[in-house]
Short mmCIF file of C-alpha atoms and ligand atoms in Angstrom, two decimals:
data_model
loop_
_atom_site.label_atom_id
_atom_site.label_comp_id
_atom_site.label_asym_id
_atom_site.label_seq_id
_atom_site.Cartn_x
_atom_site.Cartn_y
_atom_site.Cartn_z
CA MET A 240 180.35 -140.11 86.90
CA SER A 241 182.95 -140.82 89.38
CA LYS A 242 184.59 -138.11 91.50
CA GLN A 243 187.75 -138.44 89.57
CA GLU A 244 186.10 -137.93 86.17
CA GLU A 245 184.27 -135.17 87.86
CA LYS A 246 187.44 -133.56 88.83
CA LYS A 247 189.04 -134.00 85.31
CA ARG A 248 186.13 -132.10 83.69
CA THR A 249 186.42 -129.02 85.76
CA SER A 250 188.78 -126.82 83.55
CA VAL A 251 186.45 -127.45 80.63
CA GLU A 252 183.38 -126.69 82.80
CA ARG A 253 184.95 -123.51 83.89
CA TYR A 254 185.74 -122.57 80.39
CA MET A 255 182.03 -123.09 79.29
CA LEU A 256 180.90 -121.09 82.30
CA LYS A 257 183.28 -118.19 81.28
CA HIS A 258 181.83 -118.48 77.90
CA GLU A 259 178.21 -118.15 79.17
CA ILE A 260 179.17 -115.24 81.42
CA ASP A 261 180.59 -113.31 78.39
CA LYS A 262 177.27 -113.93 76.67
CA LEU A 263 175.18 -112.87 79.60
CA GLU A 264 177.36 -109.81 80.39
CA SER A 265 176.40 -108.35 77.01
CA LYS A 266 172.62 -108.53 77.71
CA LYS A 267 170.62 -105.37 78.64
CA SER A 268 166.91 -105.03 79.21
CA PHE A 269 165.12 -103.82 76.07
CA ASN A 270 164.25 -100.40 77.48
CA MET A 271 166.88 -100.31 80.30
CA SER A 272 164.06 -100.94 82.81
CA THR A 273 164.57 -103.46 85.74
CA SER A 274 162.79 -106.29 83.93
CA LEU A 275 165.53 -108.90 83.63
CA VAL A 276 165.18 -111.68 86.05
CA SER A 277 168.17 -113.38 87.75
CA LEU A 278 167.36 -116.51 89.76
CA TYR A 279 169.85 -118.42 91.95
CA ILE A 280 168.72 -121.78 93.29
CA PRO A 281 171.01 -123.42 95.63
CA PRO A 282 171.24 -127.38 95.81
CA GLY A 283 168.63 -128.98 98.09
CA THR A 284 166.06 -126.22 97.54
CA ARG A 285 162.47 -127.52 97.07
CA LEU A 286 161.37 -126.48 93.71
CA SER A 287 157.72 -126.13 94.71
CA ASP A 288 158.86 -123.30 96.94
CA VAL A 289 160.62 -121.54 94.12
CA ASN A 290 157.54 -121.98 91.96
CA SER A 291 155.26 -120.45 94.46
CA GLN A 292 157.64 -117.56 94.91
CA LEU A 293 157.49 -116.97 91.13
CA ARG A 294 153.70 -116.99 91.23
CA ASP A 295 153.77 -114.42 93.88
CA GLU A 296 156.27 -112.29 91.93
CA TYR A 297 153.98 -112.51 88.88
CA GLY A 298 151.16 -111.07 90.87
CA THR A 299 153.25 -108.22 92.29
CA ALA A 300 154.45 -107.40 88.81
CA THR A 301 150.95 -105.91 88.12
CA ASN A 302 151.74 -103.27 90.60
CA ILE A 303 154.80 -101.87 88.73
CA LYS A 304 154.12 -98.36 87.45
CA ASP A 305 155.49 -98.48 84.21
CA LYS A 306 153.11 -100.87 82.32
CA SER A 307 155.53 -102.15 79.77
CA THR A 308 158.01 -102.80 82.52
CA GLY A 309 155.43 -104.87 84.39
CA LYS A 310 154.43 -106.74 81.27
CA ALA A 311 158.12 -107.53 80.65
CA VAL A 312 158.68 -108.91 84.09
CA GLN A 313 155.65 -110.97 83.58
CA SER A 314 156.58 -112.44 80.38
CA ALA A 315 160.13 -113.35 81.78
CA LEU A 316 158.47 -114.92 84.84
CA SER A 317 155.88 -117.10 82.69
CA SER A 318 158.94 -118.34 80.64
CA ILE A 319 160.73 -119.46 83.81
CA MET A 320 157.71 -121.00 85.17
CA SER A 321 157.00 -123.11 81.95
CA ARG A 322 160.64 -124.23 81.92
CA MET A 323 160.58 -125.09 85.65
CA LYS A 324 158.03 -127.68 84.88
CA THR A 325 160.76 -129.69 82.97
CA ILE A 326 163.09 -129.55 85.91
CA SER A 327 162.64 -131.95 88.65
CA ASP A 328 165.66 -131.40 90.83
CA PRO A 329 168.21 -128.56 91.28
CA GLY A 330 170.96 -131.21 91.02
CA GLU A 331 173.91 -131.31 93.25
CA ASN A 332 175.28 -127.79 92.37
CA GLY A 333 171.84 -126.13 92.01
CA ILE A 334 170.81 -124.01 89.08
CA VAL A 335 170.86 -120.39 87.90
CA ILE A 336 168.33 -118.93 85.54
CA PHE A 337 168.54 -115.66 83.72
CA CYS A 338 165.35 -114.50 81.66
CA GLY A 339 164.02 -111.37 80.32
CA ILE A 340 163.30 -109.27 77.26
CA THR A 341 166.76 -108.14 76.00
CA GLN A 342 168.09 -105.70 73.53
CA THR A 343 166.89 -108.11 70.79
CA ASN A 344 163.33 -107.24 71.84
CA LYS A 345 162.77 -111.04 72.41
CA VAL A 346 162.47 -113.03 75.67
CA GLU A 347 165.78 -114.70 76.15
CA PHE A 348 166.14 -117.69 78.61
CA PHE A 349 169.41 -119.06 80.09
CA LEU A 350 169.74 -121.94 82.31
CA ILE A 351 173.15 -122.57 83.88
CA SER A 352 174.16 -125.76 85.88
CA PRO A 353 177.47 -124.40 87.44
CA PRO A 354 180.33 -126.40 88.27
CA ASP A 355 180.50 -125.36 91.93
CA PRO A 356 177.35 -125.30 94.32
CA VAL A 357 175.25 -122.31 94.10
CA GLY A 358 175.78 -120.62 97.55
CA ILE A 359 173.01 -118.05 97.68
CA LYS A 360 169.27 -118.01 97.10
CA LEU A 361 168.32 -115.10 95.04
CA TYR A 362 165.55 -113.40 93.08
CA LEU A 363 166.30 -110.24 91.51
CA CYS A 364 165.08 -107.85 88.80
CA ASP A 365 167.34 -105.46 87.30
CA ASN A 366 168.40 -103.80 83.83
CA VAL A 367 171.27 -106.42 83.46
CA PHE A 368 171.68 -109.92 84.71
CA LYS A 369 173.11 -110.54 88.05
CA ILE A 370 176.39 -112.53 87.29
CA ASP A 371 178.81 -111.64 90.03
CA HIS A 372 178.11 -114.97 91.79
CA LEU A 373 178.90 -117.03 88.65
CA LYS A 374 182.03 -114.99 88.27
CA GLU A 375 183.20 -115.93 91.82
CA MET A 376 183.04 -119.61 90.65
CA LEU A 377 185.62 -118.87 87.87
CA GLU A 378 188.09 -117.63 90.46
CA SER A 379 187.77 -120.93 92.46
CA LYS A 380 189.78 -123.41 90.45
CA GLN A 381 190.95 -126.33 92.16
CA ARG A 382 190.10 -128.13 95.46
CA TYR A 383 192.79 -128.33 98.15
CA GLY A 384 193.07 -130.34 101.42
CA LEU A 385 194.08 -128.40 104.65
CA LEU A 386 194.95 -130.59 107.65
CA LEU A 387 195.77 -129.29 111.10
CA ILE A 388 197.34 -132.12 113.22
CA GLU A 389 198.26 -131.83 116.98
CA ARG A 390 198.67 -134.49 119.49
CA GLY A 391 195.32 -133.42 120.94
CA GLY A 392 193.25 -133.30 117.87
CA ALA A 393 193.02 -132.72 114.13
CA THR A 394 190.95 -130.57 111.73
CA LEU A 395 190.47 -131.74 108.15
CA ALA A 396 189.16 -129.07 105.71
CA THR A 397 189.05 -128.35 102.01
CA VAL A 398 189.30 -125.10 100.17
CA GLN A 399 188.15 -124.07 96.82
CA GLY A 400 188.56 -120.50 95.73
CA SER A 401 187.16 -118.46 98.65
CA ARG A 402 185.13 -121.39 100.12
CA ILE A 403 186.43 -123.33 103.10
CA ASP A 404 184.85 -126.42 104.37
CA ILE A 405 185.50 -128.01 107.56
CA ILE A 406 185.16 -131.82 106.75
CA ARG A 407 186.13 -133.43 109.97
CA GLU A 408 187.17 -132.51 113.41
CA GLU A 409 188.82 -135.38 115.70
CA GLU A 410 189.87 -135.29 119.30
CA SER A 411 192.58 -137.48 120.63
CA TYR A 412 193.45 -138.71 124.03
CA VAL A 413 197.18 -138.71 123.56
CA PRO A 414 198.75 -137.52 126.85
CA GLY A 415 200.97 -134.41 126.54
CA LYS A 416 204.73 -134.88 126.23
CA HIS A 417 206.34 -133.66 129.37
CA LYS A 418 204.03 -134.60 132.31
CA MET A 419 206.06 -136.74 134.53
CA GLY A 420 209.67 -137.17 135.87
CA GLY A 421 211.54 -139.83 137.56
CA GLN A 422 211.60 -143.67 137.19
CA SER A 423 208.19 -144.00 135.26
CA GLN A 424 209.38 -141.38 132.71
CA ALA A 425 210.67 -143.82 130.20
CA ARG A 426 207.69 -146.21 130.29
CA PHE A 427 205.23 -143.38 130.15
CA GLN A 428 207.07 -141.88 127.19
CA ARG A 429 206.83 -145.28 125.45
CA LEU A 430 203.19 -145.67 126.05
CA THR A 431 202.70 -141.92 124.83
CA GLU A 432 204.54 -142.52 121.72
CA GLU A 433 202.52 -145.76 121.07
CA ALA A 434 199.33 -143.77 121.52
CA ALA A 435 200.55 -140.92 119.28
CA GLN A 436 201.27 -143.35 116.43
CA ARG A 437 197.90 -144.93 116.75
CA TRP A 438 196.31 -141.50 116.52
CA TYR A 439 198.43 -140.56 113.52
CA THR A 440 197.24 -143.90 111.88
CA LYS A 441 193.70 -143.16 112.68
CA ILE A 442 194.07 -139.56 111.02
CA THR A 443 195.92 -140.87 107.95
CA GLU A 444 192.98 -143.49 107.45
CA ILE A 445 190.54 -140.79 107.59
CA MET A 446 192.59 -138.65 105.21
CA ASN A 447 192.75 -141.45 102.68
CA THR A 448 188.84 -141.64 102.61
CA VAL A 449 188.30 -137.88 102.68
CA TYR A 450 190.91 -136.60 100.31
CA LEU A 451 191.03 -139.54 97.80
CA ASP A 452 187.26 -140.62 97.68
CA ASP A 453 184.96 -138.10 99.30
CA TYR A 454 186.69 -134.79 98.23
CA PRO A 455 189.50 -135.47 95.81
CA VAL A 456 192.04 -132.86 96.14
CA GLU A 457 194.82 -131.40 94.02
CA ALA A 458 197.23 -130.84 96.82
CA ILE A 459 197.45 -130.88 100.59
CA ILE A 460 198.69 -128.27 103.05
CA VAL A 461 199.74 -129.57 106.59
CA GLY A 462 199.80 -127.43 109.62
CA GLY A 463 200.45 -127.97 113.34
CA PRO A 464 203.10 -127.71 115.96
CA ALA A 465 206.64 -128.02 114.40
CA LEU A 466 207.51 -131.60 115.60
CA THR A 467 203.99 -133.13 115.42
CA LYS A 468 203.76 -132.36 111.75
CA SER A 469 206.89 -134.10 110.84
CA GLU A 470 206.21 -137.07 113.18
CA PHE A 471 202.89 -137.44 111.57
CA LEU A 472 204.19 -137.39 107.95
CA GLU A 473 206.61 -140.05 108.80
CA ASN A 474 203.72 -142.31 109.56
CA LYS A 475 203.62 -145.01 106.96
CA SER A 476 199.95 -145.41 106.66
CA LEU A 477 199.22 -142.21 104.63
CA ASP A 478 198.36 -143.39 101.01
CA TYR A 479 201.43 -142.68 98.78
CA ARG A 480 199.16 -140.70 96.38
CA LEU A 481 198.32 -138.39 99.16
CA ARG A 482 201.89 -138.11 100.40
CA GLU A 483 202.99 -136.97 96.78
CA LYS A 484 200.48 -134.24 97.12
CA VAL A 485 201.59 -132.63 100.30
CA ILE A 486 203.15 -129.45 98.97
CA GLY A 487 203.71 -127.35 102.17
CA THR A 488 203.89 -127.51 105.94
CA TYR A 489 203.57 -124.71 108.20
CA ASP A 490 203.80 -124.09 112.01
CA ILE A 491 200.17 -123.39 113.21
CA GLY A 492 199.40 -123.10 116.91
CA TYR A 493 195.61 -123.87 116.94
CA ARG A 494 192.98 -126.06 115.32
CA GLY A 495 189.42 -125.44 114.03
CA ILE A 496 188.48 -122.60 111.59
CA ASN A 497 190.85 -120.15 112.80
CA GLY A 498 193.66 -122.46 112.51
CA ILE A 499 192.64 -123.43 109.00
CA ARG A 500 192.36 -119.53 108.10
CA GLU A 501 195.97 -119.15 109.40
CA LEU A 502 197.18 -121.95 107.44
CA LEU A 503 195.46 -120.81 104.37
CA GLU A 504 196.99 -117.30 104.73
CA LYS A 505 200.45 -118.81 105.20
CA ALA A 506 200.25 -121.25 102.23
CA GLU A 507 198.54 -118.67 99.76
CA ASP A 508 201.47 -118.16 97.57
CA LYS A 509 202.30 -121.80 97.42
CA LEU A 510 198.79 -122.60 96.25
CA SER A 511 198.67 -120.07 93.49
CA ASP A 512 201.98 -121.05 92.30
CA PHE A 513 200.72 -124.63 92.21
CA GLU A 514 197.82 -123.92 89.81
CA LEU A 515 200.41 -122.16 87.69
CA ILE A 516 202.85 -125.01 87.92
CA LYS A 517 200.20 -127.65 86.77
CA GLU A 518 199.38 -125.83 83.61
CA ARG A 519 203.05 -125.26 82.86
CA LYS A 520 203.78 -128.95 83.42
CA LEU A 521 201.35 -129.91 80.84
CA ILE A 522 202.89 -127.62 78.22
CA GLN A 523 206.39 -128.48 79.27
CA LYS A 524 205.52 -132.16 78.66
CA PHE A 525 204.31 -131.29 75.27
CA LEU A 526 207.42 -129.41 74.45
CA GLU A 527 209.66 -132.07 75.56
CA HIS A 528 207.93 -134.56 73.29
CA LEU A 529 208.26 -132.17 70.43
CA GLY A 530 211.94 -131.44 71.13
CA LYS A 531 212.71 -135.08 71.46
CA ASP A 532 210.79 -135.77 68.33
CA THR A 533 208.92 -138.85 69.93
CA GLY A 534 206.02 -138.61 67.60
CA LEU A 535 203.80 -138.57 70.59
CA VAL A 536 202.42 -134.96 70.21
CA THR A 537 200.74 -132.94 67.70
CA TYR A 538 199.32 -129.48 67.50
CA GLY A 539 197.02 -127.22 65.53
CA GLU A 540 193.17 -127.60 65.03
CA LYS A 541 193.17 -129.91 61.96
CA LEU A 542 195.77 -132.36 63.37
CA VAL A 543 194.40 -132.57 66.81
CA LEU A 544 191.00 -133.23 65.52
CA GLU A 545 192.21 -135.87 63.21
CA ALA A 546 194.10 -137.53 66.08
CA LEU A 547 191.04 -137.44 68.25
CA GLU A 548 188.94 -139.12 65.53
CA LYS A 549 191.48 -141.94 65.56
CA SER A 550 191.15 -142.16 69.40
CA ALA A 551 195.00 -141.41 69.75
CA VAL A 552 194.78 -138.55 72.07
CA GLN A 553 195.64 -138.82 75.73
CA THR A 554 195.35 -135.06 76.59
CA VAL A 555 194.16 -132.10 74.69
CA ILE A 556 195.67 -128.81 75.72
CA VAL A 557 193.60 -125.77 74.69
CA SER A 558 194.30 -122.06 75.41
CA GLU A 559 191.48 -120.33 76.90
CA ASP A 560 191.85 -117.68 74.27
CA VAL A 561 190.71 -120.24 71.63
CA ASP A 562 187.02 -119.18 72.45
CA ARG A 563 185.81 -119.41 68.97
CA VAL A 564 182.27 -120.11 67.44
CA ASN A 565 182.19 -121.70 64.03
CA ILE A 566 179.06 -120.57 62.27
CA GLU A 567 177.69 -122.10 59.25
CA ILE A 568 175.80 -119.54 57.09
CA LYS A 569 173.38 -120.24 54.28
CA CYS A 570 171.34 -118.20 51.78
CA ASP A 571 167.57 -118.29 51.84
CA GLY A 572 167.41 -117.81 47.98
CA CYS A 573 170.40 -119.83 46.54
CA ASP A 574 172.83 -122.41 47.30
CA TYR A 575 175.43 -120.07 48.74
CA GLU A 576 176.92 -121.29 52.10
CA ILE A 577 180.05 -120.30 54.09
CA THR A 578 181.41 -121.06 57.54
CA GLU A 579 182.70 -118.18 59.46
CA SER A 580 184.54 -118.02 62.81
CA VAL A 581 183.87 -115.27 65.58
CA LYS A 582 185.17 -114.93 69.16
CA SER A 583 182.25 -115.79 71.54
CA ARG A 584 182.26 -112.28 72.91
CA ASP A 585 181.67 -111.12 69.29
CA TYR A 586 178.79 -113.48 68.71
CA ASN A 587 175.73 -111.15 69.46
CA GLU A 588 177.25 -108.31 67.27
CA PHE A 589 177.74 -110.95 64.55
CA VAL A 590 174.15 -112.19 64.69
CA LYS A 591 172.93 -108.50 64.56
CA ASN A 592 174.94 -107.72 61.57
CA LEU A 593 173.98 -110.77 59.76
CA SER A 594 170.42 -109.54 59.11
CA ASP A 595 171.89 -106.56 57.20
CA ARG A 596 174.14 -108.57 55.06
CA LYS A 597 173.20 -109.46 51.46
CA CYS A 598 174.10 -112.77 49.89
CA PRO A 599 177.10 -112.18 47.71
CA GLN A 600 175.92 -114.65 45.20
CA CYS A 601 172.26 -113.65 44.53
CA SER A 602 172.59 -110.34 46.31
CA ASN A 603 169.07 -109.73 47.66
CA SER A 604 168.12 -112.81 49.58
CA LYS A 605 168.56 -113.16 53.43
CA LEU A 606 171.45 -115.07 55.04
CA TYR A 607 170.71 -117.46 57.96
CA ILE A 608 172.57 -119.39 60.43
CA GLU A 609 172.29 -123.10 59.63
CA ASN A 610 174.56 -124.44 62.24
CA GLU A 611 177.05 -123.35 64.89
CA SER A 612 179.47 -124.92 67.13
CA ASP A 613 182.00 -123.69 69.75
CA LEU A 614 185.47 -125.15 69.07
CA ILE A 615 186.33 -125.91 72.67
CA THR A 616 182.93 -127.64 73.27
CA GLU A 617 183.38 -129.69 70.16
CA LEU A 618 186.88 -130.67 71.12
CA ASN A 619 185.57 -131.53 74.60
CA GLU A 620 182.84 -133.84 73.18
CA LYS A 621 185.42 -135.68 71.08
CA ALA A 622 187.84 -136.07 73.80
CA GLU A 623 185.17 -137.32 76.12
CA ASN A 624 183.98 -139.93 73.52
CA THR A 625 187.48 -141.35 73.15
CA GLY A 626 188.56 -141.19 76.78
CA ALA A 627 190.86 -138.27 76.46
CA THR A 628 191.21 -135.45 78.78
CA LEU A 629 190.87 -131.90 77.88
CA GLU A 630 192.70 -129.07 79.77
CA VAL A 631 192.01 -125.43 79.31
CA ILE A 632 195.09 -123.36 79.94
CA SER A 633 195.06 -119.72 80.83
CA THR A 634 197.31 -117.20 78.89
CA ASP A 635 198.29 -115.49 82.05
CA HIS A 636 201.63 -117.04 81.96
CA GLU A 637 204.49 -117.26 79.30
CA ASP A 638 203.98 -120.84 78.64
CA GLY A 639 200.27 -120.47 78.14
CA ALA A 640 200.88 -117.38 75.75
CA MET A 641 203.40 -119.43 73.93
CA LEU A 642 200.66 -122.32 73.37
CA TYR A 643 198.42 -119.77 72.01
CA ASN A 644 200.91 -117.77 69.93
CA VAL A 645 203.20 -120.48 68.61
CA PHE A 646 200.98 -123.49 68.34
CA GLY A 647 197.64 -121.75 67.57
CA GLY A 648 196.34 -122.50 71.24
CA ILE A 649 195.60 -126.14 70.46
CA ALA A 650 197.98 -129.16 71.31
CA ALA A 651 197.71 -132.86 72.20
CA THR A 652 199.82 -135.52 73.74
CA LEU A 653 199.17 -138.89 72.11
CA ARG A 654 198.79 -142.37 73.26
CA TYR A 655 200.73 -143.75 70.31
CA LYS A 656 202.62 -142.57 67.21
CA LEU A 657 200.19 -141.48 64.62
CA PHE A 658 201.72 -139.56 61.74
CA ASP A 659 204.64 -140.64 59.64
CA GLY A 660 207.46 -138.44 59.14
CA TYR A 661 207.41 -137.06 62.72
ZN1 ZN B 896 171.92 -116.21 47.56
#
């Protein structure tokens, strides 16, 4: 997968994670003892080290005073250890595992490949799963580029949520501006300006590599002394795609992490507006097509699925509130079947209640789940197969709420006209 594709997937991945977190949040240990295991494995961890730690913990669990708790911890650990055998590498973002005997009285196992790198190494037993660190990932949405540019040097950084990474620090040998007087002033100034332009070109070239290929960013904020910033942005060698992404410039007096922190502080409002604006733009584009009757949009679950099947969709826009699971239920004793939809947060409750329900057709047999699918996952798979993009939109803003309330939370822009009569 290319970096660009990776970036496109993030709003979906974040939705999936949210979905998992909702599920995990509802789990408790079967007897409220501290027997549920949470295991965070950062990228680059040697799995053999994790395995030997798990074996140690297994041994230690025999010392737990309450025998049923000790046994529960051990069964969680054996489940984890047997699953670890099928994993050869923690992957580029690491993995997170949750396991234990929950209120269902069964060992439940969850493996999460998070959308952002796991930042901590953690083994923990508690009566609930430890999900704070996953929740933090939900907050960090998009990656932004931060550049500090002075005549004396530059700092390139990225920020994603609360995580700041310094990507490059460069020093320059451009002389300061006002060092000399008299006759040689003019010549000195000309040489200085030439050196400054070479320095700016060098930094734009680094930016092109860093912010387009290595760490693709949604937007760029530039900081530095007042004049230097504008001189720099006038340099022609900055790729036009990056130039379009510069959404703000700020006066910052110094470089390095402290300068980056100051820049981030000053740009905070601009960045949060930016995320909002991106979502609103998608919806505005949809509304514009609808208003002009171009035939290049459609909405509603049925029509969007139909358009996806015809490979006609460019972008699917889904409200995050459409977190619905379709459950196909069948009867054990007759041919009764029905598909019901539940919110993903109500899923556990639904499954629990199902065992008490009787078949309305033959009344005494048991109902079971034949199949289940989550709507956003299903839309995403179909979108991926046909080269369409899927964007999950929050309902925190007016346009997002309208998408949900007026259009059923699902809309799409199309590559070509599909339906007659539009
Ligand atoms: Zn029946």
